[in-house]
Tab-separated table of C-alpha atoms and ligand atoms in Angstrom:
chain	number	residue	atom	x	y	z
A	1	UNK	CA	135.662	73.286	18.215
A	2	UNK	CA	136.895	76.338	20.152
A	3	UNK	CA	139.301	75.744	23.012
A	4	UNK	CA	136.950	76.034	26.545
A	5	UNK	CA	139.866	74.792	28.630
A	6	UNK	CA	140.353	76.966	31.551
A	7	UNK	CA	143.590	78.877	32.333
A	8	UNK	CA	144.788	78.118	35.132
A	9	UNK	CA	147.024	81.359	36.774
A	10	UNK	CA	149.306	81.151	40.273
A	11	UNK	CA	149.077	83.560	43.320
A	12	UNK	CA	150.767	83.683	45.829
A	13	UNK	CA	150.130	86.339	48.484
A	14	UNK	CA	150.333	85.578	52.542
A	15	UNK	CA	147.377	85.100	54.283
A	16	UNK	CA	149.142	84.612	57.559
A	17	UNK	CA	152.398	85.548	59.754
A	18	UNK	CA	153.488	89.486	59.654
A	19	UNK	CA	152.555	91.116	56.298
A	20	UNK	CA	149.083	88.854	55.605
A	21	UNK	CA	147.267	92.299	56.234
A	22	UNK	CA	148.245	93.619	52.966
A	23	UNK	CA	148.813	90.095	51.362
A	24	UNK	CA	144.738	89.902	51.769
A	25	UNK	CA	144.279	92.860	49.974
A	26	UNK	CA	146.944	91.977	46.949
A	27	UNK	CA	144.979	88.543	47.122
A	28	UNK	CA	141.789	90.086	47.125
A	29	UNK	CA	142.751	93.174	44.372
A	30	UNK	CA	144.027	90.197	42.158
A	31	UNK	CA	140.445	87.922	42.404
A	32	UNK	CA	138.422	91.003	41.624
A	33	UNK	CA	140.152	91.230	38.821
A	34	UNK	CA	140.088	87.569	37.579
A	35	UNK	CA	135.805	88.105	38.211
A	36	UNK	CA	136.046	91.009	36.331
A	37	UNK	CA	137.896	89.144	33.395
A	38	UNK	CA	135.525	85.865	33.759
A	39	UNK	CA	132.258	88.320	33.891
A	40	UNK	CA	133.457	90.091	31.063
A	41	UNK	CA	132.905	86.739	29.066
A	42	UNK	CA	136.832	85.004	30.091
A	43	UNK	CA	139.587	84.983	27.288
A	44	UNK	CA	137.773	83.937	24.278
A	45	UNK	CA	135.290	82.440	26.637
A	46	UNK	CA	137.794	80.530	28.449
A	47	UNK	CA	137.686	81.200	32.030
A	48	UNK	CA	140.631	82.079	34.292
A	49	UNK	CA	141.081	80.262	37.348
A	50	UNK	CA	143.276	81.024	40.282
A	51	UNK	CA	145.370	78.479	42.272
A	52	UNK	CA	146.149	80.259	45.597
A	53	UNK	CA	148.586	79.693	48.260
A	54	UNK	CA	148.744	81.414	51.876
A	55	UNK	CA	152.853	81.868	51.937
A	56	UNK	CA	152.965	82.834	55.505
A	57	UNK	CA	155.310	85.803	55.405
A	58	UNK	CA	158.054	83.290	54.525
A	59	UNK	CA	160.003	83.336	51.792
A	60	UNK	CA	161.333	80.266	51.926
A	61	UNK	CA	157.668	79.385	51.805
A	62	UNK	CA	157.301	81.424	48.836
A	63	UNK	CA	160.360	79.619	46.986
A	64	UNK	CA	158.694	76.256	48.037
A	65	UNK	CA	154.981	76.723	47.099
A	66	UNK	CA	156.409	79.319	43.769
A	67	UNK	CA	157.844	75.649	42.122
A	68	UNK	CA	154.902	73.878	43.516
A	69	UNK	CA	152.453	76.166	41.153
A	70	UNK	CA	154.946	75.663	38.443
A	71	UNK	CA	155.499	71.943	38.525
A	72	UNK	CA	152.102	70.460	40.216
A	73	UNK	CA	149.803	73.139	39.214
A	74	UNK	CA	151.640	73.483	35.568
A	75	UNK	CA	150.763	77.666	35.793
A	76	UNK	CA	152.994	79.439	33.349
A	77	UNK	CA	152.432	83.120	35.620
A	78	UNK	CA	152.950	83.650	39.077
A	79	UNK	CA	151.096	86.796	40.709
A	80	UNK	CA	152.595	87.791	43.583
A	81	UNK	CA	154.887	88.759	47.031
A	82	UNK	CA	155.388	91.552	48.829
A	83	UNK	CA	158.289	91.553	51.030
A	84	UNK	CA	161.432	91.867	48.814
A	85	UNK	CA	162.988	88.808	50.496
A	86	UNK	CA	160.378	86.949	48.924
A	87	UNK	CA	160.634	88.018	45.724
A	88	UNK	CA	164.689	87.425	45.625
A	89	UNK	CA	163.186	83.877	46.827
A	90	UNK	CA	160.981	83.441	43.894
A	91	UNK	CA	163.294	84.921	40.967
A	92	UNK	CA	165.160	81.733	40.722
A	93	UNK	CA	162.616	79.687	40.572
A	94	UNK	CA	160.753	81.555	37.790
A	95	UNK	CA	163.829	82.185	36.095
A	96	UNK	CA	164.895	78.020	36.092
A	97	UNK	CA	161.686	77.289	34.772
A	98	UNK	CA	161.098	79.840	32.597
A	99	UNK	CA	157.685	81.582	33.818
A	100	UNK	CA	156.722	84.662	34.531
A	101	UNK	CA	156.130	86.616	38.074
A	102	UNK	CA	153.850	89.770	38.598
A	103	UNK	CA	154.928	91.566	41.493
A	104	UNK	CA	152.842	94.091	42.793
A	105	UNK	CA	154.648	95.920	45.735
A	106	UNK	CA	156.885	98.991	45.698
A	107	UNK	CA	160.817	97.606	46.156
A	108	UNK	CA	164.599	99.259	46.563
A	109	UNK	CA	164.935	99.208	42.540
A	110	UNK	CA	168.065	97.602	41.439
A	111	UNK	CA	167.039	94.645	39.603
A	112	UNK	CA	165.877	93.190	36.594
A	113	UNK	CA	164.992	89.641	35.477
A	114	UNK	CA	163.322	88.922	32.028
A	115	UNK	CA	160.705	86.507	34.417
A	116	UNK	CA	159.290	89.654	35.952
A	117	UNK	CA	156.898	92.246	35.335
A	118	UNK	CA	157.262	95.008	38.576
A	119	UNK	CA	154.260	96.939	38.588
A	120	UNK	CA	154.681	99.046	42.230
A	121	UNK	CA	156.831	101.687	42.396
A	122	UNK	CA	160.707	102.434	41.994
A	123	UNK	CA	162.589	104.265	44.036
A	124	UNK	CA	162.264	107.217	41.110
A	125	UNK	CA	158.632	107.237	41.557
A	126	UNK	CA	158.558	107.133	45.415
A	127	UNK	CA	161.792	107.759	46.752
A	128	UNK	CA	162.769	110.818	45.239
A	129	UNK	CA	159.536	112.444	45.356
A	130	UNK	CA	159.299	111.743	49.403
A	131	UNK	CA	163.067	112.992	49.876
A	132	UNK	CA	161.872	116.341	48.094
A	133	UNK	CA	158.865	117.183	49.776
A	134	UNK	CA	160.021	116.180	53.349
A	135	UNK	CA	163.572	118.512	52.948
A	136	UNK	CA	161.662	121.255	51.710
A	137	UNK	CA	159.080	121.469	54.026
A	138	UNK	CA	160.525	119.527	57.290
A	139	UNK	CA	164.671	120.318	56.742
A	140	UNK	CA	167.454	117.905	55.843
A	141	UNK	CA	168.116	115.636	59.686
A	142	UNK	CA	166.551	112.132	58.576
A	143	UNK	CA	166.652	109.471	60.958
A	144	UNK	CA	166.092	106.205	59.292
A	145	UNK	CA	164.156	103.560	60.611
A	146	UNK	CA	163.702	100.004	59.235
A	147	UNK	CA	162.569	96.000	59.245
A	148	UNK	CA	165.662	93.547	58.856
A	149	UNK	CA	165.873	92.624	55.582
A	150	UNK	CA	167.285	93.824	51.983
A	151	UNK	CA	164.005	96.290	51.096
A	152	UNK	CA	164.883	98.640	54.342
A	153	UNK	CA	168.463	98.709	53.694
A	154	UNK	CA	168.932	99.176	50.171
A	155	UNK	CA	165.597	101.626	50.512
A	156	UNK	CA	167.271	103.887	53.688
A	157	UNK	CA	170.644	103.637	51.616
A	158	UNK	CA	169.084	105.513	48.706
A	159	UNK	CA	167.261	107.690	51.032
A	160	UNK	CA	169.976	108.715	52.554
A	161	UNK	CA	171.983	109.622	49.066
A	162	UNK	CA	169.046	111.496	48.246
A	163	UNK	CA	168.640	113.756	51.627
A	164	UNK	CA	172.321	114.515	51.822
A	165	UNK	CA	171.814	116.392	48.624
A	166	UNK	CA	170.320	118.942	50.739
A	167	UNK	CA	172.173	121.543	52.441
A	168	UNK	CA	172.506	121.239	55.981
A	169	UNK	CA	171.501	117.653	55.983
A	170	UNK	CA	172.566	114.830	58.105
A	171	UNK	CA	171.648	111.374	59.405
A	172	UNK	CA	171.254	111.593	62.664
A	173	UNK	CA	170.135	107.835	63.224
A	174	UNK	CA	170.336	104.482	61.442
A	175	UNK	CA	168.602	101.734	63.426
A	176	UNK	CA	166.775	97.845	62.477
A	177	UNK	CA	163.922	96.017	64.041
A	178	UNK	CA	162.848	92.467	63.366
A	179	UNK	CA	159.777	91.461	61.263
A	180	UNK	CA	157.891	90.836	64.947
A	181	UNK	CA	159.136	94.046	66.609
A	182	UNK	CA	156.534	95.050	69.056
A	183	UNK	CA	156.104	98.313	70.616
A	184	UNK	CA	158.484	97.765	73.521
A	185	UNK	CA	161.278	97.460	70.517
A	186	UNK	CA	161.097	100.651	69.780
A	187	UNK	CA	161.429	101.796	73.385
A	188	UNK	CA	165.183	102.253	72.553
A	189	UNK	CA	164.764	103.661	69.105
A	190	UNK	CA	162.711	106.219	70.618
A	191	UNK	CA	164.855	107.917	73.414
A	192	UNK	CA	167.552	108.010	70.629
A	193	UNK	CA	165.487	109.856	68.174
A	194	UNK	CA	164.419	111.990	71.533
A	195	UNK	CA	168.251	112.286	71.818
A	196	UNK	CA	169.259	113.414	68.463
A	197	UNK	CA	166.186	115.315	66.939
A	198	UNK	CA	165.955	114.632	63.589
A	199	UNK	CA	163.682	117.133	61.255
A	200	UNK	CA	161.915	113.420	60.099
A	201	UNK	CA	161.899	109.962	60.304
A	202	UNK	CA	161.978	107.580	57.238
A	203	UNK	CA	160.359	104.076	58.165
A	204	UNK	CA	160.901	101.083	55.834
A	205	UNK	CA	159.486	98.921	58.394
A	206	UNK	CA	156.853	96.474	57.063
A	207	UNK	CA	153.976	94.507	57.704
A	208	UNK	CA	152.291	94.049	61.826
A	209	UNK	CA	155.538	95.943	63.158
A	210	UNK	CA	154.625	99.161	61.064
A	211	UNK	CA	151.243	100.088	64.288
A	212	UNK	CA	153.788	99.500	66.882
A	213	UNK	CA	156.247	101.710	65.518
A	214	UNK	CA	153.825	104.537	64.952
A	215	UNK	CA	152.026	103.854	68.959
A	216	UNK	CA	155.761	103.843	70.304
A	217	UNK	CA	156.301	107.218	68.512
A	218	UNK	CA	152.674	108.406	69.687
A	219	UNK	CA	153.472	107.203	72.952
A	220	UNK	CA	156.638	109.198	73.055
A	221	UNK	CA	155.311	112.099	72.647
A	222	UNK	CA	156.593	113.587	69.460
A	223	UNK	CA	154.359	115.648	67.089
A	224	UNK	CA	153.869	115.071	63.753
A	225	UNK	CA	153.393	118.571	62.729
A	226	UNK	CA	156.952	119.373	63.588
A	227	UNK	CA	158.646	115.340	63.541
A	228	UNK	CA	156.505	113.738	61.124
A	229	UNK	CA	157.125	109.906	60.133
A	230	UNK	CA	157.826	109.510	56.320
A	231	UNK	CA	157.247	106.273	54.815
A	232	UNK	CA	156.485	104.388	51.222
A	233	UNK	CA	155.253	101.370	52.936
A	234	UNK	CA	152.636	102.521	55.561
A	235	UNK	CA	149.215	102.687	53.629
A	236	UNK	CA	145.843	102.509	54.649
A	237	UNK	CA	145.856	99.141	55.377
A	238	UNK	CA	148.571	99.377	57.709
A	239	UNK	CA	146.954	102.618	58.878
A	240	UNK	CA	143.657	100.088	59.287
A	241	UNK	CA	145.689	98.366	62.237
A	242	UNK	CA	147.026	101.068	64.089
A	243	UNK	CA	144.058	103.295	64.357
A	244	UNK	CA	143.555	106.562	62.201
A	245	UNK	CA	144.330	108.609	65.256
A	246	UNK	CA	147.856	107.307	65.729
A	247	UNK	CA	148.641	107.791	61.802
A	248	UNK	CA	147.125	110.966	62.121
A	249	UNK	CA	149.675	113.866	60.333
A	250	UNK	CA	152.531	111.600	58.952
A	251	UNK	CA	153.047	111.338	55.283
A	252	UNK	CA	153.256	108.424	52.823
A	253	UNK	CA	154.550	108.081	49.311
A	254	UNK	CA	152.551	106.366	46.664
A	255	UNK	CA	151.203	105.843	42.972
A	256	UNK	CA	147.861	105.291	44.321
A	257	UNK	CA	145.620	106.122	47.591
A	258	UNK	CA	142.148	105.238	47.971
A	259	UNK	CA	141.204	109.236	48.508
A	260	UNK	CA	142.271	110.166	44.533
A	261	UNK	CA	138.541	110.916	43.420
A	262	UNK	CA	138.445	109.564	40.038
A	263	UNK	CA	135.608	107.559	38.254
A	264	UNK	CA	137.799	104.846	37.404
A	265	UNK	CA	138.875	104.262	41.309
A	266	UNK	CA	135.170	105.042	42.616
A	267	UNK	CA	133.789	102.686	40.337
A	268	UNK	CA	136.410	99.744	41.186
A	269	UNK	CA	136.138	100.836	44.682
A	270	UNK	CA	132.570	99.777	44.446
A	271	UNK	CA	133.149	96.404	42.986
A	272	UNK	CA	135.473	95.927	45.403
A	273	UNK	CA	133.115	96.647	48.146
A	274	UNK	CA	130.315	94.397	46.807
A	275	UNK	CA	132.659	91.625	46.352
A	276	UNK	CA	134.329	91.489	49.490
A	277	UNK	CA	132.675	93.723	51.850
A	278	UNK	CA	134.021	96.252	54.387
A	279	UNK	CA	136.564	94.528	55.528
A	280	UNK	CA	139.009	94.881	52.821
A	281	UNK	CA	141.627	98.008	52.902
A	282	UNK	CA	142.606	98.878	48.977
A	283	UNK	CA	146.042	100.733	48.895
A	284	UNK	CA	148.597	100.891	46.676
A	285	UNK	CA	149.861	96.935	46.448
A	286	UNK	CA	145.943	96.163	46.271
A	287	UNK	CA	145.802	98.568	42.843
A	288	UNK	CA	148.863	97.342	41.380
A	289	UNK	CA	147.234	93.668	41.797
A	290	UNK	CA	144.296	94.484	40.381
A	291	UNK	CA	145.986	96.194	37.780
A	292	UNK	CA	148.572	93.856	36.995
A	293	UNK	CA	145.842	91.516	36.318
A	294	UNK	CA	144.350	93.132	34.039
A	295	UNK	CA	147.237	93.503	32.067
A	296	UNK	CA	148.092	89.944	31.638
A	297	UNK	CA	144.466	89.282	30.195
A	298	UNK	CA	144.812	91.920	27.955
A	299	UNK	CA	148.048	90.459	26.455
A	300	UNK	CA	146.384	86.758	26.694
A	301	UNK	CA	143.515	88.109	24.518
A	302	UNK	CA	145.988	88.487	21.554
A	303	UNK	CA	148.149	85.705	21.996
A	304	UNK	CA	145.528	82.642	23.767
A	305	UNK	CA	149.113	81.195	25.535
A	306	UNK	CA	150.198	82.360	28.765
A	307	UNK	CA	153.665	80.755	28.019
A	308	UNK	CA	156.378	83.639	28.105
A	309	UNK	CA	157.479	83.396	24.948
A	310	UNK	CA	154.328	83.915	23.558
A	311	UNK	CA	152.434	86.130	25.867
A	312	UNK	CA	155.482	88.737	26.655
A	313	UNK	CA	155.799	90.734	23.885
A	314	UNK	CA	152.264	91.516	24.209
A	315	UNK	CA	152.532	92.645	28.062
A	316	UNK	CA	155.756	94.783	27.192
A	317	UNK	CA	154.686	98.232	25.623
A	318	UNK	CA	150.932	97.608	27.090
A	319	UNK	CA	149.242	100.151	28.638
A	320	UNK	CA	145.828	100.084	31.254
A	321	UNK	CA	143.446	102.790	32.575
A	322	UNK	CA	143.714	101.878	36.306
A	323	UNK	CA	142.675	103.436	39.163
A	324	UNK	CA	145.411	105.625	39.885
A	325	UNK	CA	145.883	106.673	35.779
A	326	UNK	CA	146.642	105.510	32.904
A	327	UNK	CA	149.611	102.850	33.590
A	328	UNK	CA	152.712	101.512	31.020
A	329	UNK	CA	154.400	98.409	31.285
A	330	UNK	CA	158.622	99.876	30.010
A	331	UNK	CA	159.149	97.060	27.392
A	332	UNK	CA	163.113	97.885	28.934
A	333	UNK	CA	163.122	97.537	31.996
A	334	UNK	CA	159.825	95.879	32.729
A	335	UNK	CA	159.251	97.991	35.447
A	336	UNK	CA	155.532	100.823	35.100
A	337	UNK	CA	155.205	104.409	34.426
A	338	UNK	CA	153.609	105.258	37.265
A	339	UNK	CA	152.108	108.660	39.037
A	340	UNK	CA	154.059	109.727	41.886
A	341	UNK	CA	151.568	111.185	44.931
A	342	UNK	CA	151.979	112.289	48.455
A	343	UNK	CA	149.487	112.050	51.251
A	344	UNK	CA	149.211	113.084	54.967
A	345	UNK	CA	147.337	111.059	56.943
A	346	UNK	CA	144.143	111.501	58.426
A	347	UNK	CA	141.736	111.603	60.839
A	348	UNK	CA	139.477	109.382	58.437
A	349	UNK	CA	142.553	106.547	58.129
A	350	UNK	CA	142.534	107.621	54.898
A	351	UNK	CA	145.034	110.169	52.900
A	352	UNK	CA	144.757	113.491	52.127
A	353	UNK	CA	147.003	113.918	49.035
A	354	UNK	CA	148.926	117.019	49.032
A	355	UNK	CA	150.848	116.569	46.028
A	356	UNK	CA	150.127	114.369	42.534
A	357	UNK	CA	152.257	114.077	38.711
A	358	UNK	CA	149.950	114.923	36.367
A	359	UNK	CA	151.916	113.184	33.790
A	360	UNK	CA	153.205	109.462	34.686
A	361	UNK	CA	156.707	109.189	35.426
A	362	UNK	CA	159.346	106.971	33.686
A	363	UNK	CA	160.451	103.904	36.065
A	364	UNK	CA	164.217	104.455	36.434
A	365	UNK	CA	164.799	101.122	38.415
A	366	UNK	CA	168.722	101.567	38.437
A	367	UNK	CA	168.428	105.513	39.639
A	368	UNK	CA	170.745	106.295	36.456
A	369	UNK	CA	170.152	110.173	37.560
A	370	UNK	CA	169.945	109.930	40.771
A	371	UNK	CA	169.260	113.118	41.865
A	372	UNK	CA	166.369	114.952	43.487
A	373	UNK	CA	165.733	116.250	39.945
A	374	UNK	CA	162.251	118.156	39.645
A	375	UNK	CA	159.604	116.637	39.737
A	376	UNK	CA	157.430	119.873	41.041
A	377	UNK	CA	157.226	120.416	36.981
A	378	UNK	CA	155.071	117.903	36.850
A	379	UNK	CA	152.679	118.579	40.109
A	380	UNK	CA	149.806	119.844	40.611
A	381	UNK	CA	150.559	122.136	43.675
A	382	UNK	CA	147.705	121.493	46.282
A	383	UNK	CA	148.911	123.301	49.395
A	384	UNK	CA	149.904	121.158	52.625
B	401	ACM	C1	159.218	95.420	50.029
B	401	ACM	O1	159.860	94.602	50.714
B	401	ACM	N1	159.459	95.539	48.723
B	401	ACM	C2	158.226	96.286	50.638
């Protein structure tokens, strides 16, 4: 008789504490994609079934409830974290046991662990893009702004390599707020940056601190047209909790917006939307956990076993059509070609993209060029 047992798959995203408002949409880009699987008829009829945790921003959390799916729940993947602490929480405990994590967030590069498939962005496929555009257009005085913890300084440290290419390029300003930082936290920051006028700001702040950074800088005074905030973390869902007036002209870097007009994102868009309503914010961690998903099921569909010595080689090499192209897990690095994009935002909370690869770019997780190189080779050149 065939096998009906259901598969049983871990995620753990936060549905609480400082970065639950894009955990909720990782959580919810990841179930659309299990119903999408189980509509579709399952994995040989057998249905997938999620086992979700809230984490709670905490990655000792993470760690705890991580070897909780493993052990109790007997799941052989993990999907899930954003916050880079967590993920350095989780790799041990995926690596001791042997199982596999799906991380679907953008991170400072620099690792590798045979337990984990990266499907956000590298600092090649954000990083360097962002650094280009913003020196080109804005000059070469970055002031770097960022949460406290490894993503923000590993993230500003490559920044900064990469904008003191330029010529006449400096950093003005280095400076680190805590996970809760609230508007008046900034206060500080702000007279500084008043102080030193930098051409932009880079912010690697994260999660509920990301609106009062951008009010504090509204509140300031300073224009984005001339002093425009630069970021690879704020997206539209972060943009959802500030208000689209205070986002308003400052520019993100990303594989994926919810503006790029293709049928494949319009039509997931709209599954999206009649699954969970209006209340949900895709962006760019929401698209890499839907993707993500969908790559593991593809690779279970050959192989029946989720366990990572079987299902593994069939996720390395594998390729999707999602929503923001045609995607590539590296079978080297296990990191995902990705398309580099730029948007401004605006007055909609959504992006305008101003610049988009129109070929996916390598993931070069240990920046083995690290240069600005030229990427404009591979852009369509939509005017700012
Ligand atoms: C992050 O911590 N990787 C955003």
């Amino acid at each position: 008789m065939a096998n009906r047992d259901p598969i049983r798959v871990g995620v753990l995203f936060s549905d609480t504490g400082v970065t639950s408002t894009i955990g909720r949409s990782q959580l919810q880009g990841t179930l659309l994609a299990v119903d999408e699987i189980n509509e579709a008829g399952g994995i040989d009829g057998r249905e997938i079934v999620p086992v979700s945790y809230d984490a709670r921003s905490s990655p000792a959390i993470y760690a705890a409830l991580a070897e909780r799916l493993i052990i109790q729940d007997k799941v052989n993947v993990i999907f899930g974290c954003y916050m880079s602490s967590s993920r350095k929480a989780v790799l041990p405990i995926v690596e001791k046991w042997n199982k596999l994590l799906f991380y679907p967030t953008l991170y400072e590069g620099f690792e590798f662990s045979n337990n984990i498939i990266y499907s956000g962005a590298a600092p090649n496929q954000n990083s360097v893009q962002l650094a280009e555009f913003m020196t080109a257009n804005f000059g070469a005085r970055v002031y770097l702004i960022g949460s406290n913890y490894i993503y923000p300084y590993e993230s500003n440290r490559i920044m900064s390599d990469l904008v003191l290419q330029r010529p006449n390029s400096k950093k003005v300003g280095e400076r680190y707020v805590e996970l809760d930082a609230t508007e008046r936290d900034f206060e500080l920051i702000m007279a500084d940056i008043k102080a030193t006028q930098p051409d932009f700001v880079f912010s690697t702040v994260v999660g509920d601190s990301t609106a009062s950074l951008y009010r504090a800088y509204a509140e300031a005074g300073f224009n984005p047209k001339i002093m425009p905030i630069s970021s690879l973390t704020t997206s539209e869902a972060e943009i959802s909790q500030m208000g689209a007036e205070i986002a308003l002209g400052h520019f993100t870097a990303a594989p994926y917006f919810q503006s790029i007009n293709s049928d494949t994102n319009l039509r997931c868009l709209e599954r999206l939307r009649k699954r969970f309503g209006s209340e949900c914010v895709p962006n760019m961690c929401w698209e890499a956990a839907y993707f993500q998903t969908h790559i593991y099921a593809s690779a279970l569909r050959y192989t029946g076993q989720d366990d990572i010595g079987q299902i593994l080689p069939n996720i390395l090499g594998s390729e999707f059509e999602a929503p923001q192209g045609r995607v590539r897990i590296d079978p080297m690095n296990h990191h995902t070609s990705l398309y580099p994009r730029i948007g401004v935002a605006n007055s909609r909370g959504q992006f305008t993209i101003v610049r988009e690869a129109t070929r996916p770019v390598h993931p070069d997780p240990y920046m083995v060029t690290h240069s600005l190189g030229d990427w404009t080779a591979s852009l369509s050149t939509l005017e700012l």
